[in-house]
mmCIF file of C-alpha atoms and ligand atoms in Angstrom:
data_model
loop_
_atom_site.group_PDB
_atom_site.id
_atom_site.type_symbol
_atom_site.label_atom_id
_atom_site.label_comp_id
_atom_site.label_asym_id
_atom_site.label_seq_id
_atom_site.Cartn_x
_atom_site.Cartn_y
_atom_site.Cartn_z
ATOM 1 C CA MET A 14 53.164 -234.607 -46.545
ATOM 2 C CA PRO A 15 55.602 -232.149 -44.994
ATOM 3 C CA HIS A 16 59.113 -232.211 -46.444
ATOM 4 C CA ASN A 17 61.304 -230.581 -43.833
ATOM 5 C CA VAL A 18 60.899 -232.495 -40.613
ATOM 6 C CA LEU A 19 62.617 -232.994 -37.241
ATOM 7 C CA ILE A 20 62.482 -236.196 -35.211
ATOM 8 C CA MET A 21 63.152 -235.738 -31.504
ATOM 9 C CA GLY A 22 63.067 -237.981 -28.479
ATOM 10 C CA PRO A 23 65.298 -239.479 -25.807
ATOM 11 C CA PRO A 24 68.157 -241.883 -26.563
ATOM 12 C CA GLY A 25 66.759 -245.218 -27.693
ATOM 13 C CA SER A 26 63.306 -243.869 -28.577
ATOM 14 C CA GLY A 27 63.657 -245.125 -32.154
ATOM 15 C CA LYS A 28 64.576 -241.874 -33.908
ATOM 16 C CA GLY A 29 67.166 -243.517 -36.158
ATOM 17 C CA THR A 30 65.064 -246.599 -36.895
ATOM 18 C CA GLN A 31 61.976 -244.603 -37.843
ATOM 19 C CA ALA A 32 63.811 -241.733 -39.585
ATOM 20 C CA ALA A 33 65.481 -244.178 -41.991
ATOM 21 C CA ARG A 34 62.090 -245.659 -42.932
ATOM 22 C CA ILE A 35 60.290 -242.338 -43.357
ATOM 23 C CA ALA A 36 63.154 -240.749 -45.299
ATOM 24 C CA GLU A 37 63.316 -243.711 -47.680
ATOM 25 C CA ARG A 38 59.569 -243.716 -48.227
ATOM 26 C CA GLN A 39 59.312 -239.958 -48.805
ATOM 27 C CA GLY A 40 62.606 -239.411 -50.641
ATOM 28 C CA LEU A 41 63.997 -237.162 -47.900
ATOM 29 C CA ALA A 42 67.631 -236.818 -46.863
ATOM 30 C CA HIS A 43 68.071 -238.563 -43.487
ATOM 31 C CA ILE A 44 70.482 -236.424 -41.487
ATOM 32 C CA SER A 45 71.544 -238.191 -38.289
ATOM 33 C CA THR A 46 74.079 -236.129 -36.373
ATOM 34 C CA GLY A 47 74.985 -239.136 -34.194
ATOM 35 C CA ASP A 48 75.771 -241.186 -37.323
ATOM 36 C CA MET A 49 77.815 -238.307 -38.772
ATOM 37 C CA LEU A 50 79.855 -237.998 -35.566
ATOM 38 C CA ARG A 51 80.417 -241.774 -35.332
ATOM 39 C CA ALA A 52 81.556 -241.761 -38.998
ATOM 40 C CA ALA A 53 84.057 -238.994 -38.186
ATOM 41 C CA ILE A 54 85.365 -241.046 -35.235
ATOM 42 C CA ALA A 55 85.673 -244.165 -37.407
ATOM 43 C CA ALA A 56 87.523 -242.137 -40.065
ATOM 44 C CA GLY A 57 89.895 -240.791 -37.399
ATOM 45 C CA ASN A 58 89.699 -237.259 -38.826
ATOM 46 C CA GLU A 59 90.120 -233.989 -36.923
ATOM 47 C CA LEU A 60 86.454 -233.774 -35.943
ATOM 48 C CA GLY A 61 86.471 -237.417 -34.857
ATOM 49 C CA GLU A 62 89.462 -236.840 -32.598
ATOM 50 C CA LYS A 63 87.751 -233.853 -30.981
ATOM 51 C CA VAL A 64 84.480 -235.649 -30.255
ATOM 52 C CA ALA A 65 85.344 -239.293 -29.463
ATOM 53 C CA ALA A 66 85.654 -238.816 -25.696
ATOM 54 C CA ILE A 67 82.522 -236.641 -25.575
ATOM 55 C CA LEU A 68 80.352 -239.332 -27.205
ATOM 56 C CA LYS A 69 81.832 -242.028 -24.998
ATOM 57 C CA ARG A 70 80.772 -240.032 -21.905
ATOM 58 C CA GLY A 71 77.353 -239.214 -23.360
ATOM 59 C CA ASP A 72 77.870 -235.450 -23.189
ATOM 60 C CA LEU A 73 76.904 -233.019 -25.942
ATOM 61 C CA VAL A 74 79.369 -231.909 -28.595
ATOM 62 C CA PRO A 75 79.795 -228.084 -28.453
ATOM 63 C CA ASP A 76 77.190 -226.078 -30.362
ATOM 64 C CA ASP A 77 79.679 -224.356 -32.687
ATOM 65 C CA LEU A 78 81.013 -227.695 -33.978
ATOM 66 C CA MET A 79 77.496 -229.094 -34.426
ATOM 67 C CA LEU A 80 76.244 -225.995 -36.229
ATOM 68 C CA GLU A 81 79.144 -226.052 -38.660
ATOM 69 C CA LEU A 82 78.548 -229.740 -39.390
ATOM 70 C CA VAL A 83 74.776 -229.482 -39.886
ATOM 71 C CA MET A 84 74.710 -226.196 -41.812
ATOM 72 C CA HIS A 85 77.237 -227.632 -44.251
ATOM 73 C CA ARG A 86 75.222 -230.857 -44.589
ATOM 74 C CA LEU A 87 71.996 -228.930 -45.289
ATOM 75 C CA GLU A 88 73.691 -227.211 -48.237
ATOM 76 C CA GLN A 89 74.129 -230.528 -50.044
ATOM 77 C CA SER A 90 71.898 -231.163 -53.043
ATOM 78 C CA ASP A 91 70.166 -234.296 -51.723
ATOM 79 C CA THR A 92 68.282 -232.094 -49.224
ATOM 80 C CA ALA A 93 66.520 -230.150 -52.014
ATOM 81 C CA ASN A 94 63.532 -232.497 -51.877
ATOM 82 C CA GLY A 95 63.342 -232.225 -48.089
ATOM 83 C CA PHE A 96 65.178 -233.539 -45.065
ATOM 84 C CA LEU A 97 64.559 -235.438 -41.864
ATOM 85 C CA LEU A 98 66.822 -234.213 -39.071
ATOM 86 C CA ASP A 99 67.533 -236.895 -36.436
ATOM 87 C CA GLY A 100 69.445 -235.866 -33.293
ATOM 88 C CA PHE A 101 69.564 -232.144 -34.059
ATOM 89 C CA PRO A 102 68.758 -229.620 -32.626
ATOM 90 C CA ARG A 103 69.621 -230.746 -29.089
ATOM 91 C CA THR A 104 70.062 -227.352 -27.418
ATOM 92 C CA VAL A 105 68.043 -224.147 -27.624
ATOM 93 C CA THR A 106 71.078 -222.439 -29.200
ATOM 94 C CA GLN A 107 71.087 -225.048 -31.992
ATOM 95 C CA ALA A 108 67.327 -224.650 -32.470
ATOM 96 C CA GLU A 109 67.551 -220.852 -32.731
ATOM 97 C CA ALA A 110 70.334 -221.057 -35.302
ATOM 98 C CA LEU A 111 68.456 -223.680 -37.314
ATOM 99 C CA LEU A 112 65.221 -221.684 -37.445
ATOM 100 C CA GLU A 113 67.139 -218.600 -38.501
ATOM 101 C CA SER A 114 68.882 -220.417 -41.348
ATOM 102 C CA LEU A 115 65.796 -222.102 -42.839
ATOM 103 C CA GLU A 116 63.469 -219.761 -44.679
ATOM 104 C CA GLY A 117 60.759 -219.960 -47.316
ATOM 105 C CA ASP A 118 60.390 -223.442 -48.825
ATOM 106 C CA ARG A 119 63.199 -224.665 -46.550
ATOM 107 C CA ALA A 120 61.281 -223.819 -43.367
ATOM 108 C CA LEU A 121 60.497 -226.598 -40.893
ATOM 109 C CA GLU A 122 57.071 -228.128 -41.468
ATOM 110 C CA GLY A 123 56.815 -230.712 -38.719
ATOM 111 C CA LEU A 124 58.315 -232.116 -35.535
ATOM 112 C CA LEU A 125 57.891 -235.751 -34.512
ATOM 113 C CA HIS A 126 58.228 -236.207 -30.754
ATOM 114 C CA MET A 127 58.883 -239.873 -29.904
ATOM 115 C CA VAL A 128 57.632 -240.852 -26.449
ATOM 116 C CA VAL A 129 58.952 -244.031 -24.749
ATOM 117 C CA PRO A 130 59.147 -244.802 -20.992
ATOM 118 C CA GLU A 131 62.579 -244.670 -19.421
ATOM 119 C CA ASP A 132 62.875 -248.335 -18.403
ATOM 120 C CA GLU A 133 62.168 -249.370 -22.005
ATOM 121 C CA LEU A 134 64.851 -246.919 -23.267
ATOM 122 C CA VAL A 135 67.467 -248.456 -20.992
ATOM 123 C CA ARG A 136 66.419 -251.990 -21.974
ATOM 124 C CA ARG A 137 66.725 -251.202 -25.702
ATOM 125 C CA ALA A 138 70.113 -249.518 -25.407
ATOM 126 C CA LEU A 139 71.589 -252.324 -23.305
ATOM 127 C CA SER A 140 70.471 -254.907 -25.830
ATOM 128 C CA ARG A 141 72.122 -252.952 -28.679
ATOM 129 C CA GLY A 142 75.563 -252.439 -27.122
ATOM 130 C CA ARG A 143 76.910 -249.416 -29.041
ATOM 131 C CA ASN A 144 80.130 -247.872 -27.628
ATOM 132 C CA ASP A 145 78.035 -245.383 -25.598
ATOM 133 C CA ASP A 146 75.428 -247.954 -24.509
ATOM 134 C CA THR A 147 76.752 -248.837 -21.055
ATOM 135 C CA GLU A 148 74.202 -248.437 -18.263
ATOM 136 C CA GLU A 149 76.136 -245.505 -16.756
ATOM 137 C CA THR A 150 76.407 -243.623 -20.064
ATOM 138 C CA ILE A 151 72.764 -244.261 -20.961
ATOM 139 C CA ARG A 152 71.639 -242.796 -17.621
ATOM 140 C CA HIS A 153 73.869 -239.796 -18.269
ATOM 141 C CA ARG A 154 72.501 -239.353 -21.852
ATOM 142 C CA LEU A 155 68.977 -239.416 -20.408
ATOM 143 C CA LYS A 156 69.884 -236.711 -17.903
ATOM 144 C CA VAL A 157 71.454 -234.578 -20.638
ATOM 145 C CA TYR A 158 68.273 -235.067 -22.675
ATOM 146 C CA HIS A 159 66.098 -233.832 -19.803
ATOM 147 C CA ASP A 160 68.356 -230.868 -18.997
ATOM 148 C CA LYS A 161 69.317 -229.642 -22.462
ATOM 149 C CA THR A 162 66.994 -231.087 -25.094
ATOM 150 C CA LYS A 163 63.560 -231.021 -23.423
ATOM 151 C CA PRO A 164 63.741 -227.188 -23.421
ATOM 152 C CA VAL A 165 64.146 -227.375 -27.210
ATOM 153 C CA LEU A 166 60.720 -229.010 -27.479
ATOM 154 C CA GLU A 167 59.210 -226.218 -25.381
ATOM 155 C CA PHE A 168 60.990 -223.627 -27.529
ATOM 156 C CA LEU A 169 59.649 -225.111 -30.783
ATOM 157 C CA VAL A 170 56.010 -225.510 -29.700
ATOM 158 C CA GLY A 171 53.994 -222.868 -31.529
ATOM 159 C CA LYS A 172 56.756 -222.390 -34.114
ATOM 160 C CA VAL A 173 56.580 -225.821 -35.797
ATOM 161 C CA PRO A 174 53.602 -228.256 -35.854
ATOM 162 C CA VAL A 175 54.342 -230.935 -33.230
ATOM 163 C CA HIS A 176 53.167 -234.562 -33.562
ATOM 164 C CA VAL A 177 53.467 -236.643 -30.406
ATOM 165 C CA ILE A 178 54.159 -240.278 -31.361
ATOM 166 C CA ASP A 179 53.767 -243.244 -29.014
ATOM 167 C CA GLY A 180 57.098 -245.004 -29.629
ATOM 168 C CA VAL A 181 56.188 -248.299 -27.937
ATOM 169 C CA GLY A 182 55.078 -251.229 -30.094
ATOM 170 C CA GLU A 183 56.081 -252.986 -33.314
ATOM 171 C CA MET A 184 58.354 -250.956 -35.581
ATOM 172 C CA ASP A 185 55.884 -251.189 -38.523
ATOM 173 C CA GLU A 186 53.067 -250.018 -36.311
ATOM 174 C CA ILE A 187 55.104 -246.983 -35.212
ATOM 175 C CA THR A 188 55.994 -246.143 -38.832
ATOM 176 C CA ALA A 189 52.263 -246.201 -39.642
ATOM 177 C CA ARG A 190 51.543 -243.855 -36.700
ATOM 178 C CA ILE A 191 54.149 -241.405 -38.000
ATOM 179 C CA VAL A 192 52.870 -241.499 -41.573
ATOM 180 C CA SER A 193 49.318 -240.881 -40.452
ATOM 181 C CA ALA A 194 50.413 -238.019 -38.164
ATOM 182 C CA LEU A 195 52.358 -236.358 -40.979
ATOM 183 C CA GLU A 196 49.469 -236.781 -43.429
ATOM 184 C CA SER A 197 46.937 -235.272 -41.046
HETATM 185 P P1 LIG B 9 72.651 -240.069 -31.226
HETATM 186 O O1 LIG B 9 73.290 -240.996 -32.138
HETATM 187 O O2 LIG B 9 71.645 -239.111 -31.730
HETATM 188 O O3 LIG B 9 72.085 -240.923 -30.019
HETATM 189 P P2 LIG B 9 70.816 -240.792 -29.059
HETATM 190 O O4 LIG B 9 69.972 -239.594 -29.184
HETATM 191 O O5 LIG B 9 71.397 -241.039 -27.721
HETATM 192 O O6 LIG B 9 69.864 -241.851 -29.554
HETATM 193 P P3 LIG B 9 70.123 -243.272 -30.148
HETATM 194 O O7 LIG B 9 70.713 -243.168 -31.508
HETATM 195 O O8 LIG B 9 70.824 -244.114 -29.140
HETATM 196 O O9 LIG B 9 68.633 -243.785 -30.200
HETATM 197 P P4 LIG B 9 67.511 -243.572 -31.317
HETATM 198 O O10 LIG B 9 66.450 -242.714 -30.749
HETATM 199 O O11 LIG B 9 68.078 -243.211 -32.645
HETATM 200 O O12 LIG B 9 66.940 -245.021 -31.359
HETATM 201 P P5 LIG B 9 67.295 -246.246 -32.354
HETATM 202 O O13 LIG B 9 66.434 -246.180 -33.567
HETATM 203 O O14 LIG B 9 68.754 -246.342 -32.535
HETATM 204 O O15 LIG B 9 73.771 -239.202 -30.465
HETATM 205 C C1 LIG B 9 74.902 -239.829 -29.908
HETATM 206 C C2 LIG B 9 75.820 -238.787 -29.297
HETATM 207 O O16 LIG B 9 76.282 -237.888 -30.317
HETATM 208 C C3 LIG B 9 75.213 -237.882 -28.228
HETATM 209 O O17 LIG B 9 75.243 -238.497 -26.952
HETATM 210 C C4 LIG B 9 76.137 -236.666 -28.331
HETATM 211 O O18 LIG B 9 77.357 -236.919 -27.684
HETATM 212 C C5 LIG B 9 76.410 -236.560 -29.816
HETATM 213 N N1 LIG B 9 75.471 -235.694 -30.555
HETATM 214 C C6 LIG B 9 74.607 -236.075 -31.557
HETATM 215 N N2 LIG B 9 73.895 -235.036 -31.994
HETATM 216 C C7 LIG B 9 74.282 -233.962 -31.270
HETATM 217 C C8 LIG B 9 73.885 -232.602 -31.240
HETATM 218 N N3 LIG B 9 72.917 -232.125 -32.060
HETATM 219 N N4 LIG B 9 74.493 -231.775 -30.350
HETATM 220 C C9 LIG B 9 75.463 -232.230 -29.522
HETATM 221 N N5 LIG B 9 75.881 -233.505 -29.498
HETATM 222 C C10 LIG B 9 75.305 -234.379 -30.357
HETATM 223 O O19 LIG B 9 66.766 -247.465 -31.454
HETATM 224 C C11 LIG B 9 67.471 -247.850 -30.282
HETATM 225 C C12 LIG B 9 67.453 -249.378 -30.167
HETATM 226 O O20 LIG B 9 66.108 -249.814 -29.957
HETATM 227 C C13 LIG B 9 67.940 -250.096 -31.425
HETATM 228 O O21 LIG B 9 68.636 -251.260 -31.049
HETATM 229 C C14 LIG B 9 66.634 -250.451 -32.157
HETATM 230 O O22 LIG B 9 66.767 -251.580 -32.962
HETATM 231 C C15 LIG B 9 65.679 -250.667 -30.999
HETATM 232 N N6 LIG B 9 64.300 -250.288 -31.335
HETATM 233 C C16 LIG B 9 63.877 -249.276 -32.147
HETATM 234 N N7 LIG B 9 62.537 -249.226 -32.221
HETATM 235 C C17 LIG B 9 62.086 -250.240 -31.398
HETATM 236 C C18 LIG B 9 60.783 -250.716 -31.060
HETATM 237 N N8 LIG B 9 59.684 -250.141 -31.554
HETATM 238 N N9 LIG B 9 60.697 -251.765 -30.213
HETATM 239 C C19 LIG B 9 61.822 -252.365 -29.698
HETATM 240 N N10 LIG B 9 63.092 -251.968 -30.026
HETATM 241 C C20 LIG B 9 63.216 -250.919 -30.852
HETATM 242 MG MG1 LIG B 10 69.977 -242.640 -33.324
#
């Protein structure tokens, strides 16, 4: 099984749900940039103050802030056994910087691309009700995903093995699809 993996997909595609399961099973560090930013907001620290309004709108946090946060996180010892990045990279600039920083046994070994139809994404987010889960913000997050993050997938094709995962169905079933894709 690959050890250094990215999970990508639109908001509500199940990245967080599936990343937690796979990371636990494989002993990988689950690095969710959304969770890290929400923790900073809850803590009321300097980063949290800078990003709160950005998350509420569904816009992207500037690349320099994200790169500082993630590069620092990847230096922590729990990533030695491998990591599962959830929510990063989201721009081509972030992807370029990430690839440049990971070499040798740290290099990326796989990318999981979660595919879920848009009406299902909106339905899931509205039933969860996070602070940025209003219909207007979800639509905006989807647009940002298409404009800024889809190009990341195109950029990474050919550089990292890509596994397209059908993200519709029972959660256990989707976990099994991911495990079998990573083992193949
Ligand atoms: P982030 O937290 O990454 O949010 P997101 O990408 O919008 O995605 P979600 O977390 O909403 O969805 P998910 O794919 O994890 O799905 P989940 O498992 O939760 O980012 C939030 C914000 O932070 C961004 O908008 C941006 O402002 C900022 N940010 C983060 N990273 C950044 C970066 N790199 N650069 C710049 N800014 C950044 O599932 C969703 C719901 O569906 C849950 O309720 C779940 O229970 C349910 N569900 C899951 N699987 C299924 C299933 N199979 N069937 C039915 N329901 C399901
Ligand atoms: Mg998430």
